Amino acid sequence: MSWQAYVDDHLMCEIEGNHLTAAAIIGHDGTVWAQSSNFPQVKPEEIAAIIKDFDEPGSLAPTGLHLGGTKYMVIQGEAGAVIRGKKGPGGFLMCLGNDKV
């Protein structure tokens, strides 16, 4: 299965009436491996800031996280593993995966 098929078939599917509005798989080097059609166009500096927060948990909290030019407030996550953010009624969840798959 390709990463794109995983995004399309597993991340964007409906489960008990709930579904994601956008999803992507991004490599540790910042390369977008796969994304849903409505995932925002992310900038390299946005990805770099996200990767830095996984390495230095809390680095995004003071400034917020920008994703596709939209600023989100960073809320509680799991240091070095999960980043959560909120903007209005929506938000995001980012997980750090194992690059040794």
A tleap script that builds the chain and sets N, CA, C and O, in Angstrom:
source leaprc.protein.ff14SB
mol = sequence {
  NMET SER TRP GLN ALA TYR VAL ASP ASP HIE
  LEU MET CYS GLU ILE GLU GLY ASN HIE LEU
  THR ALA ALA ALA ILE ILE GLY HIE ASP GLY
  THR VAL TRP ALA GLN SER SER ASN PHE PRO
  GLN VAL LYS PRO GLU GLU ILE ALA ALA ILE
  ILE LYS ASP PHE ASP GLU PRO GLY SER LEU
  ALA PRO THR GLY LEU HIE LEU GLY GLY THR
  LYS TYR MET VAL ILE GLN GLY GLU ALA GLY
  ALA VAL ILE ARG GLY LYS LYS GLY PRO GLY
  GLY PHE LEU MET CYS LEU GLY ASN ASP LYS
  CVAL
}
set mol.1.N position { 0.850 -1.177 0.000 }
set mol.1.CA position { 0.000 0.000 0.000 }
set mol.1.C position { 0.895 1.240 0.000 }
set mol.1.O position { 1.884 1.307 0.730 }
set mol.2.N position { 0.535 2.204 -0.820 }
set mol.2.CA position { 1.294 3.455 -0.862 }
set mol.2.C position { 0.876 4.363 0.282 }
set mol.2.O position { -0.182 4.173 0.881 }
set mol.3.N position { 1.722 5.362 0.587 }
set mol.3.CA position { 1.365 6.334 1.625 }
set mol.3.C position { 0.121 7.112 1.222 }
set mol.3.O position { -0.700 7.453 2.073 }
set mol.4.N position { -0.025 7.398 -0.084 }
set mol.4.CA position { -1.201 8.131 -0.537 }
set mol.4.C position { -2.469 7.310 -0.307 }
set mol.4.O position { -3.487 7.848 0.128 }
set mol.5.N position { -2.410 6.020 -0.597 }
set mol.5.CA position { -3.567 5.155 -0.343 }
set mol.5.C position { -3.882 5.097 1.144 }
set mol.5.O position { -5.049 5.050 1.533 }
set mol.6.N position { -2.840 5.101 1.979 }
set mol.6.CA position { -3.064 5.088 3.429 }
set mol.6.C position { -3.806 6.355 3.866 }
set mol.6.O position { -4.748 6.282 4.655 }
set mol.7.N position { -3.386 7.503 3.360 }
set mol.7.CA position { -4.074 8.758 3.688 }
set mol.7.C position { -5.517 8.702 3.205 }
set mol.7.O position { -6.444 8.993 3.961 }
set mol.8.N position { -5.703 8.328 1.943 }
set mol.8.CA position { -7.040 8.328 1.348 }
set mol.8.C position { -7.982 7.306 1.985 }
set mol.8.O position { -9.144 7.611 2.254 }
set mol.9.N position { -7.484 6.102 2.223 }
set mol.9.CA position { -8.346 5.000 2.664 }
set mol.9.C position { -8.456 4.848 4.172 }
set mol.9.O position { -9.455 4.326 4.667 }
set mol.10.N position { -7.444 5.297 4.912 }
set mol.10.CA position { -7.442 5.066 6.356 }
set mol.10.C position { -7.550 6.339 7.187 }
set mol.10.O position { -8.229 6.346 8.213 }
set mol.11.N position { -6.901 7.401 6.767 }
set mol.11.CA position { -6.962 8.634 7.552 }
set mol.11.C position { -8.187 9.474 7.214 }
set mol.11.O position { -8.742 10.140 8.088 }
set mol.12.N position { -8.604 9.449 5.974 }
set mol.12.CA position { -9.741 10.280 5.561 }
set mol.12.C position { -11.074 9.535 5.593 }
set mol.12.O position { -12.079 10.048 5.101 }
set mol.13.N position { -11.091 8.347 6.160 }
set mol.13.CA position { -12.342 7.581 6.208 }
set mol.13.C position { -13.235 8.074 7.350 }
set mol.13.O position { -12.771 8.743 8.274 }
set mol.14.N position { -14.504 7.736 7.270 }
set mol.14.CA position { -15.455 8.098 8.316 }
set mol.14.C position { -15.528 6.969 9.336 }
set mol.14.O position { -15.638 5.799 8.967 }
set mol.15.N position { -15.467 7.318 10.618 }
set mol.15.CA position { -15.587 6.345 11.701 }
set mol.15.C position { -16.634 6.859 12.670 }
set mol.15.O position { -16.468 7.910 13.288 }
set mol.16.N position { -17.705 6.111 12.791 }
set mol.16.CA position { -18.803 6.461 13.705 }
set mol.16.C position { -19.278 7.903 13.515 }
set mol.16.O position { -19.527 8.617 14.486 }
set mol.17.N position { -19.400 8.317 12.262 }
set mol.17.CA position { -19.894 9.649 11.950 }
set mol.17.C position { -18.861 10.759 12.039 }
set mol.17.O position { -19.182 11.922 11.795 }
set mol.18.N position { -17.634 10.422 12.380 }
set mol.18.CA position { -16.559 11.419 12.494 }
set mol.18.C position { -15.525 11.191 11.402 }
set mol.18.O position { -15.305 10.059 10.969 }
set mol.19.N position { -14.900 12.263 10.965 }
set mol.19.CA position { -13.838 12.142 9.973 }
set mol.19.C position { -12.923 13.358 10.039 }
set mol.19.O position { -13.315 14.422 10.519 }
set mol.20.N position { -11.721 13.185 9.559 }
set mol.20.CA position { -10.779 14.298 9.464 }
set mol.20.C position { -11.155 15.174 8.276 }
set mol.20.O position { -11.760 14.698 7.316 }
set mol.21.N position { -10.804 16.428 8.340 }
set mol.21.CA position { -11.034 17.303 7.196 }
set mol.21.C position { -9.809 17.359 6.293 }
set mol.21.O position { -9.923 17.703 5.116 }
set mol.22.N position { -8.633 17.021 6.835 }
set mol.22.CA position { -7.406 17.006 6.054 }
set mol.22.C position { -6.383 16.137 6.778 }
set mol.22.O position { -6.423 16.007 8.001 }
set mol.23.N position { -5.472 15.548 6.018 }
set mol.23.CA position { -4.433 14.706 6.609 }
set mol.23.C position { -3.213 14.688 5.698 }
set mol.23.O position { -3.321 14.886 4.488 }
set mol.24.N position { -2.056 14.448 6.296 }
set mol.24.CA position { -0.821 14.338 5.522 }
set mol.24.C position { 0.172 13.476 6.278 }
set mol.24.O position { 0.101 13.339 7.499 }
set mol.25.N position { 1.091 12.903 5.535 }
set mol.25.CA position { 2.234 12.211 6.116 }
set mol.25.C position { 3.456 12.959 5.613 }
set mol.25.O position { 3.682 13.074 4.408 }
set mol.26.N position { 4.245 13.470 6.560 }
set mol.26.CA position { 5.409 14.287 6.233 }
set mol.26.C position { 6.635 13.633 6.856 }
set mol.26.O position { 6.616 13.275 8.034 }
set mol.27.N position { 7.692 13.476 6.082 }
set mol.27.CA position { 8.919 12.852 6.560 }
set mol.27.C position { 9.664 13.736 7.544 }
set mol.27.O position { 9.430 14.942 7.619 }
set mol.28.N position { 10.561 13.120 8.296 }
set mol.28.CA position { 11.375 13.853 9.263 }
set mol.28.C position { 12.221 14.930 8.582 }
set mol.28.O position { 12.644 15.891 9.224 }
set mol.29.N position { 12.462 14.765 7.292 }
set mol.29.CA position { 13.245 15.761 6.549 }
set mol.29.C position { 12.373 16.877 5.982 }
set mol.29.O position { 12.878 17.771 5.304 }
set mol.30.N position { 11.051 16.835 6.256 }
set mol.30.CA position { 10.143 17.869 5.796 }
set mol.30.C position { 9.486 17.588 4.460 }
set mol.30.O position { 8.689 18.399 3.988 }
set mol.31.N position { 9.799 16.467 3.841 }
set mol.31.CA position { 9.210 16.101 2.563 }
set mol.31.C position { 7.788 15.582 2.771 }
set mol.31.O position { 7.555 14.722 3.620 }
set mol.32.N position { 6.844 16.103 1.999 }
set mol.32.CA position { 5.465 15.623 2.070 }
set mol.32.C position { 5.388 14.317 1.278 }
set mol.32.O position { 5.599 14.306 0.066 }
set mol.33.N position { 5.084 13.217 1.974 }
set mol.33.CA position { 4.998 11.899 1.333 }
set mol.33.C position { 3.630 11.684 0.709 }
set mol.33.O position { 3.517 11.106 -0.372 }
set mol.34.N position { 2.587 12.151 1.392 }
set mol.34.CA position { 1.216 11.999 0.893 }
set mol.34.C position { 0.338 13.009 1.626 }
set mol.34.O position { 0.634 13.395 2.757 }
set mol.35.N position { -0.735 13.430 0.978 }
set mol.35.CA position { -1.647 14.376 1.617 }
set mol.35.C position { -3.017 14.298 0.974 }
set mol.35.O position { -3.161 13.926 -0.191 }
set mol.36.N position { -4.026 14.661 1.766 }
set mol.36.CA position { -5.375 14.736 1.223 }
set mol.36.C position { -5.459 15.955 0.310 }
set mol.36.O position { -4.632 16.863 0.390 }
set mol.37.N position { -6.455 15.960 -0.545 }
set mol.37.CA position { -6.569 17.037 -1.526 }
set mol.37.C position { -6.761 18.409 -0.884 }
set mol.37.O position { -6.401 19.425 -1.479 }
set mol.38.N position { -7.326 18.449 0.326 }
set mol.38.CA position { -7.585 19.736 0.970 }
set mol.38.C position { -6.606 20.058 2.090 }
set mol.38.O position { -6.854 20.967 2.883 }
set mol.39.N position { -5.496 19.325 2.168 }
set mol.39.CA position { -4.478 19.658 3.167 }
set mol.39.C position { -3.840 20.978 2.760 }
set mol.39.O position { -3.517 21.166 1.587 }
set mol.40.N position { -3.652 21.902 3.710 }
set mol.40.CA position { -3.100 23.214 3.337 }
set mol.40.C position { -1.681 23.110 2.775 }
set mol.40.O position { -0.915 22.218 3.138 }
set mol.41.N position { -1.360 24.022 1.901 }
set mol.41.CA position { -0.011 24.093 1.336 }
set mol.41.C position { 0.931 24.596 2.427 }
set mol.41.O position { 0.921 25.781 2.760 }
set mol.42.N position { 1.736 23.706 2.979 }
set mol.42.CA position { 2.619 24.084 4.077 }
set mol.42.C position { 3.929 24.636 3.543 }
set mol.42.O position { 4.404 24.250 2.475 }
set mol.43.N position { 4.496 25.545 4.310 }
set mol.43.CA position { 5.755 26.173 3.936 }
set mol.43.C position { 6.902 25.438 4.632 }
set mol.43.O position { 6.708 24.885 5.715 }
set mol.44.N position { 8.077 25.423 4.035 }
set mol.44.CA position { 9.215 24.738 4.654 }
set mol.44.C position { 9.506 25.221 6.077 }
set mol.44.O position { 9.869 24.421 6.939 }
set mol.45.N position { 9.351 26.523 6.326 }
set mol.45.CA position { 9.629 27.046 7.667 }
set mol.45.C position { 8.582 26.563 8.680 }
set mol.45.O position { 8.881 26.430 9.866 }
set mol.46.N position { 7.363 26.304 8.213 }
set mol.46.CA position { 6.334 25.764 9.110 }
set mol.46.C position { 6.678 24.335 9.510 }
set mol.46.O position { 6.546 23.961 10.676 }
set mol.47.N position { 7.118 23.540 8.540 }
set mol.47.CA position { 7.515 22.163 8.831 }
set mol.47.C position { 8.739 22.152 9.739 }
set mol.47.O position { 8.809 21.348 10.669 }
set mol.48.N position { 9.701 23.030 9.483 }
set mol.48.CA position { 10.904 23.104 10.323 }
set mol.48.C position { 10.543 23.423 11.768 }
set mol.48.O position { 11.125 22.852 12.691 }
set mol.49.N position { 9.591 24.326 11.975 }
set mol.49.CA position { 9.172 24.683 13.339 }
set mol.49.C position { 8.495 23.501 14.028 }
set mol.49.O position { 8.680 23.292 15.227 }
set mol.50.N position { 7.720 22.734 13.284 }
set mol.50.CA position { 7.062 21.551 13.845 }
set mol.50.C position { 8.100 20.514 14.246 }
set mol.50.O position { 8.037 19.962 15.345 }
set mol.51.N position { 9.050 20.247 13.367 }
set mol.51.CA position { 10.104 19.272 13.666 }
set mol.51.C position { 10.914 19.733 14.875 }
set mol.51.O position { 11.289 18.916 15.715 }
set mol.52.N position { 11.189 21.039 14.970 }
set mol.52.CA position { 11.916 21.570 16.124 }
set mol.52.C position { 11.140 21.333 17.413 }
set mol.52.O position { 11.737 21.020 18.443 }
set mol.53.N position { 9.800 21.478 17.371 }
set mol.53.CA position { 9.006 21.280 18.587 }
set mol.53.C position { 9.033 19.826 19.044 }
set mol.53.O position { 8.947 19.560 20.242 }
set mol.54.N position { 9.150 18.894 18.126 }
set mol.54.CA position { 9.304 17.494 18.541 }
set mol.54.C position { 10.657 17.294 19.220 }
set mol.54.O position { 10.766 16.525 20.175 }
set mol.55.N position { 11.695 17.989 18.724 }
set mol.55.CA position { 13.035 17.893 19.325 }
set mol.55.C position { 13.156 18.714 20.600 }
set mol.55.O position { 13.846 18.314 21.538 }
set mol.56.N position { 12.487 19.861 20.636 }
set mol.56.CA position { 12.520 20.770 21.783 }
set mol.56.C position { 11.088 21.089 22.194 }
set mol.56.O position { 10.579 22.167 21.886 }
set mol.57.N position { 10.424 20.141 22.900 }
set mol.57.CA position { 9.015 20.330 23.260 }
set mol.57.C position { 8.756 21.679 23.942 }
set mol.57.O position { 9.492 22.105 24.832 }
set mol.58.N position { 7.693 22.324 23.493 }
set mol.58.CA position { 7.321 23.615 24.051 }
set mol.58.C position { 7.811 24.798 23.258 }
set mol.58.O position { 7.441 25.932 23.562 }
set mol.59.N position { 8.643 24.572 22.235 }
set mol.59.CA position { 9.187 25.708 21.478 }
set mol.59.C position { 8.108 26.463 20.701 }
set mol.59.O position { 8.284 27.645 20.407 }
set mol.60.N position { 6.999 25.808 20.364 }
set mol.60.CA position { 5.925 26.477 19.623 }
set mol.60.C position { 4.913 27.169 20.525 }
set mol.60.O position { 4.171 28.034 20.059 }
set mol.61.N position { 4.865 26.816 21.784 }
set mol.61.CA position { 3.840 27.348 22.686 }
set mol.61.C position { 3.808 28.880 22.728 }
set mol.61.O position { 2.720 29.454 22.678 }
set mol.62.N position { 4.944 29.559 22.816 }
set mol.62.CA position { 4.886 31.021 22.906 }
set mol.62.C position { 4.404 31.718 21.629 }
set mol.62.O position { 3.789 32.782 21.701 }
set mol.63.N position { 4.679 31.128 20.466 }
set mol.63.CA position { 4.367 31.797 19.203 }
set mol.63.C position { 3.172 31.199 18.482 }
set mol.63.O position { 2.616 31.828 17.582 }
set mol.64.N position { 2.773 30.004 18.859 }
set mol.64.CA position { 1.739 29.284 18.131 }
set mol.64.C position { 2.348 28.541 16.963 }
set mol.64.O position { 3.521 28.718 16.635 }
set mol.65.N position { 1.544 27.719 16.349 }
set mol.65.CA position { 1.992 26.932 15.207 }
set mol.65.C position { 1.288 27.439 13.966 }
set mol.65.O position { 0.074 27.643 13.964 }
set mol.66.N position { 2.051 27.637 12.922 }
set mol.66.CA position { 1.483 28.069 11.647 }
set mol.66.C position { 1.459 26.872 10.708 }
set mol.66.O position { 2.454 26.164 10.551 }
set mol.67.N position { 0.315 26.660 10.093 }
set mol.67.CA position { 0.134 25.550 9.169 }
set mol.67.C position { -0.637 26.078 7.958 }
set mol.67.O position { -1.812 26.429 8.064 }
set mol.68.N position { 0.024 26.128 6.829 }
set mol.68.CA position { -0.607 26.689 5.643 }
set mol.68.C position { -0.951 28.155 5.802 }
set mol.68.O position { -1.910 28.643 5.204 }
set mol.69.N position { -0.167 28.862 6.611 }
set mol.69.CA position { -0.398 30.288 6.840 }
set mol.69.C position { -1.415 30.598 7.922 }
set mol.69.O position { -1.612 31.765 8.261 }
set mol.70.N position { -2.069 29.576 8.474 }
set mol.70.CA position { -3.041 29.763 9.546 }
set mol.70.C position { -2.368 29.515 10.884 }
set mol.70.O position { -1.679 28.511 11.065 }
set mol.71.N position { -2.570 30.434 11.824 }
set mol.71.CA position { -1.963 30.310 13.145 }
set mol.71.C position { -2.899 29.559 14.098 }
set mol.71.O position { -4.078 29.890 14.224 }
set mol.72.N position { -2.350 28.550 14.759 }
set mol.72.CA position { -3.072 27.770 15.755 }
set mol.72.C position { -2.433 27.953 17.119 }
set mol.72.O position { -1.216 28.105 17.225 }
set mol.73.N position { -3.247 27.938 18.160 }
set mol.73.CA position { -2.741 27.946 19.529 }
set mol.73.C position { -2.322 26.503 19.857 }
set mol.73.O position { -3.087 25.563 19.642 }
set mol.74.N position { -1.115 26.345 20.374 }
set mol.74.CA position { -0.625 25.019 20.756 }
set mol.74.C position { -1.147 24.711 22.147 }
set mol.74.O position { -0.976 25.497 23.079 }
set mol.75.N position { -1.790 23.548 22.275 }
set mol.75.CA position { -2.323 23.121 23.563 }
set mol.75.C position { -1.619 21.842 23.991 }
set mol.75.O position { -0.752 21.338 23.278 }
set mol.76.N position { -1.982 21.329 25.129 }
set mol.76.CA position { -1.297 20.176 25.708 }
set mol.76.C position { -1.123 19.038 24.710 }
set mol.76.O position { -2.043 18.689 23.969 }
set mol.77.N position { 0.062 18.477 24.709 }
set mol.77.CA position { 0.384 17.316 23.887 }
set mol.77.C position { 1.187 16.347 24.720 }
set mol.77.O position { 1.111 16.360 25.949 }
set mol.78.N position { 1.948 15.517 24.062 }
set mol.78.CA position { 2.858 14.614 24.748 }
set mol.78.C position { 4.256 14.957 24.261 }
set mol.78.O position { 4.582 14.760 23.090 }
set mol.79.N position { 5.076 15.467 25.162 }
set mol.79.CA position { 6.399 15.978 24.801 }
set mol.79.C position { 7.175 14.996 23.922 }
set mol.79.O position { 7.371 13.834 24.277 }
set mol.80.N position { 7.608 15.496 22.773 }
set mol.80.CA position { 8.411 14.703 21.863 }
set mol.80.C position { 7.642 13.686 21.047 }
set mol.80.O position { 8.246 12.965 20.253 }
set mol.81.N position { 6.311 13.600 21.214 }
set mol.81.CA position { 5.533 12.592 20.504 }
set mol.81.C position { 4.268 13.143 19.842 }
set mol.81.O position { 3.929 12.731 18.732 }
set mol.82.N position { 3.565 14.065 20.503 }
set mol.82.CA position { 2.289 14.582 19.990 }
set mol.82.C position { 2.227 16.094 20.199 }
set mol.82.O position { 2.588 16.605 21.259 }
set mol.83.N position { 1.763 16.795 19.167 }
set mol.83.CA position { 1.502 18.232 19.258 }
set mol.83.C position { 0.020 18.413 18.940 }
set mol.83.O position { -0.479 17.878 17.950 }
set mol.84.N position { -0.678 19.167 19.781 }
set mol.84.CA position { -2.090 19.456 19.548 }
set mol.84.C position { -2.267 20.971 19.444 }
set mol.84.O position { -1.581 21.740 20.117 }
set mol.85.N position { -3.193 21.375 18.595 }
set mol.85.CA position { -3.459 22.794 18.449 }
set mol.85.C position { -4.926 23.063 18.227 }
set mol.85.O position { -5.697 22.166 17.885 }
set mol.86.N position { -5.302 24.319 18.427 }
set mol.86.CA position { -6.710 24.705 18.338 }
set mol.86.C position { -6.826 26.067 17.682 }
set mol.86.O position { -5.988 26.948 17.873 }
set mol.87.N position { -7.896 26.216 16.899 }
set mol.87.CA position { -8.280 27.508 16.333 }
set mol.87.C position { -9.784 27.449 16.162 }
set mol.87.O position { -10.290 26.672 15.352 }
set mol.88.N position { -10.492 28.254 16.908 }
set mol.88.CA position { -11.950 28.232 16.850 }
set mol.88.C position { -12.472 26.842 17.171 }
set mol.88.O position { -11.994 26.202 18.108 }
set mol.89.N position { -13.443 26.369 16.407 }
set mol.89.CA position { -14.001 25.045 16.690 }
set mol.89.C position { -13.135 23.902 16.147 }
set mol.89.O position { -13.426 22.735 16.406 }
set mol.90.N position { -12.083 24.223 15.405 }
set mol.90.CA position { -11.237 23.197 14.796 }
set mol.90.C position { -9.892 23.087 15.476 }
set mol.90.O position { -9.627 23.750 16.479 }
set mol.91.N position { -9.058 22.252 14.924 }
set mol.91.CA position { -7.726 22.089 15.475 }
set mol.91.C position { -6.937 21.082 14.689 }
set mol.91.O position { -7.318 20.715 13.577 }
set mol.92.N position { -5.839 20.630 15.256 }
set mol.92.CA position { -4.995 19.646 14.613 }
set mol.92.C position { -4.363 18.734 15.648 }
set mol.92.O position { -4.317 19.055 16.836 }
set mol.93.N position { -3.883 17.611 15.188 }
set mol.93.CA position { -3.114 16.659 15.974 }
set mol.93.C position { -1.982 16.167 15.107 }
set mol.93.O position { -2.207 15.711 13.986 }
set mol.94.N position { -0.756 16.256 15.618 }
set mol.94.CA position { 0.410 15.766 14.892 }
set mol.94.C position { 1.107 14.736 15.755 }
set mol.94.O position { 1.296 14.927 16.956 }
set mol.95.N position { 1.482 13.648 15.122 }
set mol.95.CA position { 2.184 12.584 15.840 }
set mol.95.C position { 3.522 12.353 15.175 }
set mol.95.O position { 3.640 12.415 13.951 }
set mol.96.N position { 4.512 12.091 15.976 }
set mol.96.CA position { 5.839 11.764 15.474 }
set mol.96.C position { 5.893 10.264 15.263 }
set mol.96.O position { 5.696 9.493 16.203 }
set mol.97.N position { 6.157 9.850 14.046 }
set mol.97.CA position { 6.224 8.424 13.737 }
set mol.97.C position { 7.652 7.920 13.782 }
set mol.97.O position { 8.607 8.685 13.910 }
set mol.98.N position { 7.763 6.626 13.675 }
set mol.98.CA position { 9.055 5.967 13.653 }
set mol.98.C position { 9.576 6.003 12.222 }
set mol.98.O position { 8.904 5.535 11.303 }
set mol.99.N position { 10.754 6.549 12.034 }
set mol.99.CA position { 11.307 6.638 10.669 }
set mol.99.C position { 12.052 5.363 10.271 }
set mol.99.O position { 12.728 5.341 9.242 }
set mol.100.N position { 11.940 4.325 11.054 }
set mol.100.CA position { 12.635 3.076 10.757 }
set mol.100.C position { 11.651 1.988 10.335 }
set mol.100.O position { 11.849 0.811 10.637 }
set mol.101.N position { 10.584 2.393 9.630 }
set mol.101.CA position { 9.562 1.442 9.193 }
set mol.101.C position { 10.062 0.671 7.998 }
set mol.101.O position { 9.350 -0.185 7.473 }
savepdb mol mol.pdb
quit
